[in-house]
PDB file of C-alpha atoms in Angstrom:
ATOM      1  CA  MET A   1     -61.373   3.058  66.331  1.00 47.00           C
ATOM      2  CA  TYR A   2     -59.984   0.188  68.393  1.00 50.00           C
ATOM      3  CA  LEU A   3     -56.278  -0.439  68.261  1.00 52.00           C
ATOM      4  CA  ALA A   4     -56.479  -3.850  69.877  1.00 48.00           C
ATOM      5  CA  ALA A   5     -58.559  -6.542  68.265  1.00 49.00           C
ATOM      6  CA  GLU A   6     -60.459  -9.103  70.269  1.00 53.00           C
ATOM      7  CA  THR A   7     -58.220 -12.121  70.769  1.00 52.00           C
ATOM      8  CA  SER A   8     -60.789 -14.898  70.891  1.00 55.00           C
ATOM      9  CA  GLY A   9     -61.550 -16.995  67.849  1.00 54.00           C
ATOM     10  CA  PRO A  10     -59.532 -18.686  65.110  1.00 59.00           C
ATOM     11  CA  VAL A  11     -55.966 -17.605  64.428  1.00 65.00           C
ATOM     12  CA  PHE A  12     -56.641 -16.613  60.808  1.00 68.00           C
ATOM     13  CA  GLY A  13     -60.049 -15.060  61.409  1.00 71.00           C
ATOM     14  CA  ALA A  14     -63.238 -16.442  59.946  1.00 75.00           C
ATOM     15  CA  LEU A  15     -62.201 -18.699  57.073  1.00 80.00           C
ATOM     16  CA  GLY A  16     -65.194 -21.010  56.823  1.00 82.00           C
ATOM     17  CA  THR A  17     -65.013 -24.574  55.611  1.00 84.00           C
ATOM     18  CA  GLY A  18     -65.407 -23.533  51.974  1.00 88.00           C
ATOM     19  CA  GLY A  19     -62.613 -20.993  52.388  1.00 89.00           C
ATOM     20  CA  ILE A  20     -60.304 -23.606  53.865  1.00 87.00           C
ATOM     21  CA  ALA A  21     -61.148 -26.014  51.026  1.00 90.00           C
ATOM     22  CA  LEU A  22     -60.439 -23.290  48.461  1.00 93.00           C
ATOM     23  CA  ALA A  23     -57.143 -22.285  50.095  1.00 91.00           C
ATOM     24  CA  ALA A  24     -56.047 -25.929  50.378  1.00 90.00           C
ATOM     25  CA  THR A  25     -56.868 -26.481  46.711  1.00 93.00           C
ATOM     26  CA  VAL A  26     -54.875 -23.438  45.612  1.00 94.00           C
ATOM     27  CA  PHE A  27     -51.899 -24.581  47.725  1.00 94.00           C
ATOM     28  CA  LEU A  28     -52.141 -28.112  46.331  1.00 94.00           C
ATOM     29  CA  VAL A  29     -52.430 -27.104  42.673  1.00 93.00           C
ATOM     30  CA  LEU A  30     -49.609 -24.558  42.828  1.00 94.00           C
ATOM     31  CA  GLY A  31     -47.419 -26.871  44.911  1.00 93.00           C
ATOM     32  CA  VAL A  32     -47.869 -29.853  42.580  1.00 93.00           C
ATOM     33  CA  GLN A  33     -47.111 -27.664  39.562  1.00 91.00           C
ATOM     34  CA  GLY A  34     -43.918 -26.653  41.369  1.00 86.00           C
ATOM     35  CA  LYS A  35     -43.292 -23.531  39.324  1.00 86.00           C
ATOM     36  CA  GLY A  36     -43.306 -21.159  42.289  1.00 83.00           C
ATOM     37  CA  ARG A  37     -41.567 -21.078  45.648  1.00 89.00           C
ATOM     38  CA  VAL A  38     -43.276 -24.211  46.938  1.00 87.00           C
ATOM     39  CA  LYS A  39     -42.576 -27.480  45.142  1.00 91.00           C
ATOM     40  CA  LEU A  40     -44.470 -30.354  46.683  1.00 92.00           C
ATOM     41  CA  LYS A  41     -42.735 -33.674  46.250  1.00 90.00           C
ATOM     42  CA  ASP A  42     -44.419 -37.074  46.429  1.00 86.00           C
ATOM     43  CA  ASN A  43     -45.229 -37.456  50.145  1.00 89.00           C
ATOM     44  CA  PRO A  44     -45.916 -33.778  50.917  1.00 91.00           C
ATOM     45  CA  ALA A  45     -48.290 -33.705  47.925  1.00 93.00           C
ATOM     46  CA  LEU A  46     -50.033 -36.820  49.250  1.00 93.00           C
ATOM     47  CA  ILE A  47     -50.460 -35.355  52.739  1.00 91.00           C
ATOM     48  CA  SER A  48     -51.568 -31.955  51.413  1.00 92.00           C
ATOM     49  CA  ALA A  49     -54.142 -33.634  49.171  1.00 93.00           C
ATOM     50  CA  PHE A  50     -55.439 -35.720  52.076  1.00 92.00           C
ATOM     51  CA  ILE A  51     -55.950 -32.571  54.161  1.00 90.00           C
ATOM     52  CA  ALA A  52     -57.562 -30.795  51.196  1.00 91.00           C
ATOM     53  CA  GLY A  53     -59.903 -33.759  50.661  1.00 92.00           C
ATOM     54  CA  SER A  54     -60.852 -33.685  54.334  1.00 90.00           C
ATOM     55  CA  ALA A  55     -61.630 -29.984  53.934  1.00 90.00           C
ATOM     56  CA  PHE A  56     -63.785 -30.813  50.889  1.00 92.00           C
ATOM     57  CA  THR A  57     -65.842 -33.220  52.979  1.00 88.00           C
ATOM     58  CA  ALA A  58     -66.309 -30.638  55.724  1.00 87.00           C
ATOM     59  CA  ALA A  59     -67.229 -27.901  53.253  1.00 88.00           C
ATOM     60  CA  GLY A  60     -69.910 -29.858  51.407  1.00 84.00           C
ATOM     61  CA  ASP A  61     -71.706 -28.319  48.416  1.00 86.00           C
ATOM     62  CA  ILE A  62     -69.594 -28.310  45.241  1.00 89.00           C
ATOM     63  CA  TRP A  63     -66.597 -29.591  47.199  1.00 90.00           C
ATOM     64  CA  LEU A  64     -68.248 -33.008  47.536  1.00 90.00           C
ATOM     65  CA  ASN A  65     -68.002 -33.717  43.793  1.00 92.00           C
ATOM     66  CA  PRO A  66     -64.596 -35.483  44.051  1.00 90.00           C
ATOM     67  CA  ALA A  67     -65.992 -37.671  46.836  1.00 90.00           C
ATOM     68  CA  LYS A  68     -69.040 -38.486  44.691  1.00 92.00           C
ATOM     69  CA  ILE A  69     -66.828 -39.400  41.719  1.00 92.00           C
ATOM     70  CA  THR A  70     -64.694 -41.637  43.943  1.00 91.00           C
ATOM     71  CA  GLY A  71     -67.818 -43.298  45.350  1.00 90.00           C
ATOM     72  CA  GLN A  72     -69.228 -43.870  41.872  1.00 91.00           C
ATOM     73  CA  GLY A  73     -65.957 -45.451  40.760  1.00 91.00           C
ATOM     74  CA  LEU A  74     -65.953 -47.789  43.745  1.00 91.00           C
ATOM     75  CA  THR A  75     -69.602 -48.692  43.143  1.00 89.00           C
ATOM     76  CA  GLY A  76     -68.833 -49.347  39.489  1.00 87.00           C
ATOM     77  CA  LEU A  77     -66.131 -51.786  40.548  1.00 87.00           C
ATOM     78  CA  GLY A  78     -68.610 -53.513  42.864  1.00 87.00           C
ATOM     79  CA  VAL A  79     -66.866 -52.533  46.110  1.00 88.00           C
ATOM     80  CA  GLY A  80     -69.086 -53.366  49.057  1.00 82.00           C
ATOM     81  CA  THR A  81     -71.741 -55.069  46.955  1.00 81.00           C
ATOM     82  CA  GLY A  82     -70.459 -58.608  47.435  1.00 79.00           C
ATOM     83  CA  GLY A  83     -70.274 -59.397  43.752  1.00 80.00           C
ATOM     84  CA  GLY A  84     -68.094 -57.137  41.656  1.00 77.00           C
ATOM     85  CA  PRO A  85     -65.660 -58.131  38.919  1.00 83.00           C
ATOM     86  CA  PHE A  86     -63.003 -58.808  41.586  1.00 82.00           C
ATOM     87  CA  GLY A  87     -65.352 -60.817  43.805  1.00 84.00           C
ATOM     88  CA  ASP A  88     -66.343 -59.673  47.287  1.00 86.00           C
ATOM     89  CA  VAL A  89     -64.163 -56.590  47.871  1.00 89.00           C
ATOM     90  CA  GLY A  90     -64.975 -54.453  50.893  1.00 91.00           C
ATOM     91  CA  ILE A  91     -64.109 -50.810  51.495  1.00 92.00           C
ATOM     92  CA  GLY A  92     -61.483 -51.898  54.041  1.00 93.00           C
ATOM     93  CA  ALA A  93     -59.639 -53.798  51.306  1.00 93.00           C
ATOM     94  CA  VAL A  94     -59.607 -50.668  49.142  1.00 94.00           C
ATOM     95  CA  ALA A  95     -58.233 -48.667  52.078  1.00 94.00           C
ATOM     96  CA  LEU A  96     -55.473 -51.244  52.558  1.00 95.00           C
ATOM     97  CA  ILE A  97     -54.640 -51.247  48.842  1.00 95.00           C
ATOM     98  CA  LEU A  98     -54.325 -47.459  48.921  1.00 95.00           C
ATOM     99  CA  LEU A  99     -51.853 -47.717  51.798  1.00 95.00           C
ATOM    100  CA  ILE A 100     -49.860 -50.428  50.008  1.00 97.00           C
ATOM    101  CA  VAL A 101     -49.626 -48.299  46.860  1.00 96.00           C
ATOM    102  CA  MET A 102     -48.618 -45.252  48.928  1.00 94.00           C
ATOM    103  CA  LEU A 103     -45.832 -47.193  50.627  1.00 94.00           C
ATOM    104  CA  THR A 104     -44.506 -49.189  47.678  1.00 96.00           C
ATOM    105  CA  ALA A 105     -45.085 -47.306  44.421  1.00 94.00           C
ATOM    106  CA  LYS A 106     -42.832 -44.605  43.052  1.00 94.00           C
ATOM    107  CA  LEU A 107     -44.939 -41.475  43.439  1.00 93.00           C
ATOM    108  CA  SER A 108     -44.854 -38.330  41.374  1.00 94.00           C
ATOM    109  CA  PRO A 109     -46.365 -35.227  42.964  1.00 93.00           C
ATOM    110  CA  LEU A 110     -49.513 -35.601  40.823  1.00 94.00           C
ATOM    111  CA  PHE A 111     -49.895 -39.330  41.544  1.00 95.00           C
ATOM    112  CA  GLY A 112     -49.278 -38.723  45.248  1.00 94.00           C
ATOM    113  CA  ALA A 113     -51.866 -35.943  45.304  1.00 94.00           C
ATOM    114  CA  SER A 114     -54.380 -38.181  43.525  1.00 94.00           C
ATOM    115  CA  LEU A 115     -53.838 -40.977  46.047  1.00 95.00           C
ATOM    116  CA  GLY A 116     -54.170 -38.509  48.927  1.00 94.00           C
ATOM    117  CA  LEU A 117     -57.486 -37.200  47.635  1.00 94.00           C
ATOM    118  CA  ILE A 118     -58.872 -40.688  47.095  1.00 94.00           C
ATOM    119  CA  ALA A 119     -57.735 -41.766  50.568  1.00 95.00           C
ATOM    120  CA  ALA A 120     -59.418 -38.687  52.068  1.00 93.00           C
ATOM    121  CA  PHE A 121     -62.741 -40.064  50.867  1.00 93.00           C
ATOM    122  CA  VAL A 122     -62.177 -43.825  51.159  1.00 94.00           C
ATOM    123  CA  TRP A 123     -60.581 -44.063  54.605  1.00 93.00           C
ATOM    124  CA  PRO A 124     -63.391 -42.288  56.501  1.00 91.00           C
ATOM    125  CA  ALA A 125     -65.927 -44.414  54.601  1.00 90.00           C
ATOM    126  CA  THR A 126     -64.580 -47.501  56.393  1.00 91.00           C
ATOM    127  CA  GLY A 127     -66.385 -46.278  59.514  1.00 89.00           C
ATOM    128  CA  ASP A 128     -65.636 -44.935  62.967  1.00 87.00           C
ATOM    129  CA  GLY A 129     -63.433 -47.103  65.105  1.00 88.00           C
ATOM    130  CA  THR A 130     -61.380 -48.447  62.205  1.00 90.00           C
ATOM    131  CA  ILE A 131     -57.683 -47.786  61.900  1.00 93.00           C
ATOM    132  CA  TRP A 132     -58.418 -45.914  58.663  1.00 90.00           C
ATOM    133  CA  ALA A 133     -60.473 -43.293  60.501  1.00 88.00           C
ATOM    134  CA  ILE A 134     -57.434 -42.093  62.479  1.00 91.00           C
ATOM    135  CA  PRO A 135     -55.799 -40.076  59.638  1.00 88.00           C
ATOM    136  CA  ALA A 136     -59.160 -38.473  58.832  1.00 85.00           C
ATOM    137  CA  GLU A 137     -59.613 -37.472  62.475  1.00 86.00           C
ATOM    138  CA  LEU A 138     -56.092 -36.000  62.565  1.00 87.00           C
ATOM    139  CA  ALA A 139     -56.768 -34.017  59.382  1.00 84.00           C
ATOM    140  CA  ALA A 140     -60.036 -32.736  60.863  1.00 82.00           C
ATOM    141  CA  ALA A 141     -58.156 -31.659  64.003  1.00 83.00           C
ATOM    142  CA  VAL A 142     -55.619 -29.758  61.887  1.00 79.00           C
ATOM    143  CA  LEU A 143     -58.427 -28.005  60.019  1.00 78.00           C
ATOM    144  CA  MET A 144     -60.126 -27.041  63.280  1.00 76.00           C
ATOM    145  CA  MET A 145     -56.850 -25.562  64.554  1.00 75.00           C
ATOM    146  CA  VAL A 146     -56.528 -23.455  61.430  1.00 69.00           C
ATOM    147  CA  GLY A 147     -59.885 -21.871  61.985  1.00 62.00           C
ATOM    148  CA  SER A 148     -62.893 -23.549  60.514  1.00 51.00           C
TER     149      SER A 148
END
């Protein structure tokens, strides 16, 4: 029996991307409910949901379903097609609208979490090199620090 464990590797041990997505989801759901010790308010719920959504993207498999639903909704509205019901609306415009709503609307924890999840899928879809990719890259860095 070894008393000292090897010190290389992630801080929390092997979590895996699916494990991180699951843990982030549990934290988000319990925090938004606010019945326990952690009560996520509007902005913390938004940020937690954004990180959880980034974990969903990294995990793949069943975790991609929210991203698929978001993509289908945007396609249904004609975003990026050049001829939707609102005219020619690009994904960058949707990203900007999300930011405007985040900054100006009164957010409940549930509404904030919903916006954070949607932004986690929309902002990276604007492409590398856009200003919208920066939060997604920061969230990915946080997830890598945790131990993916």
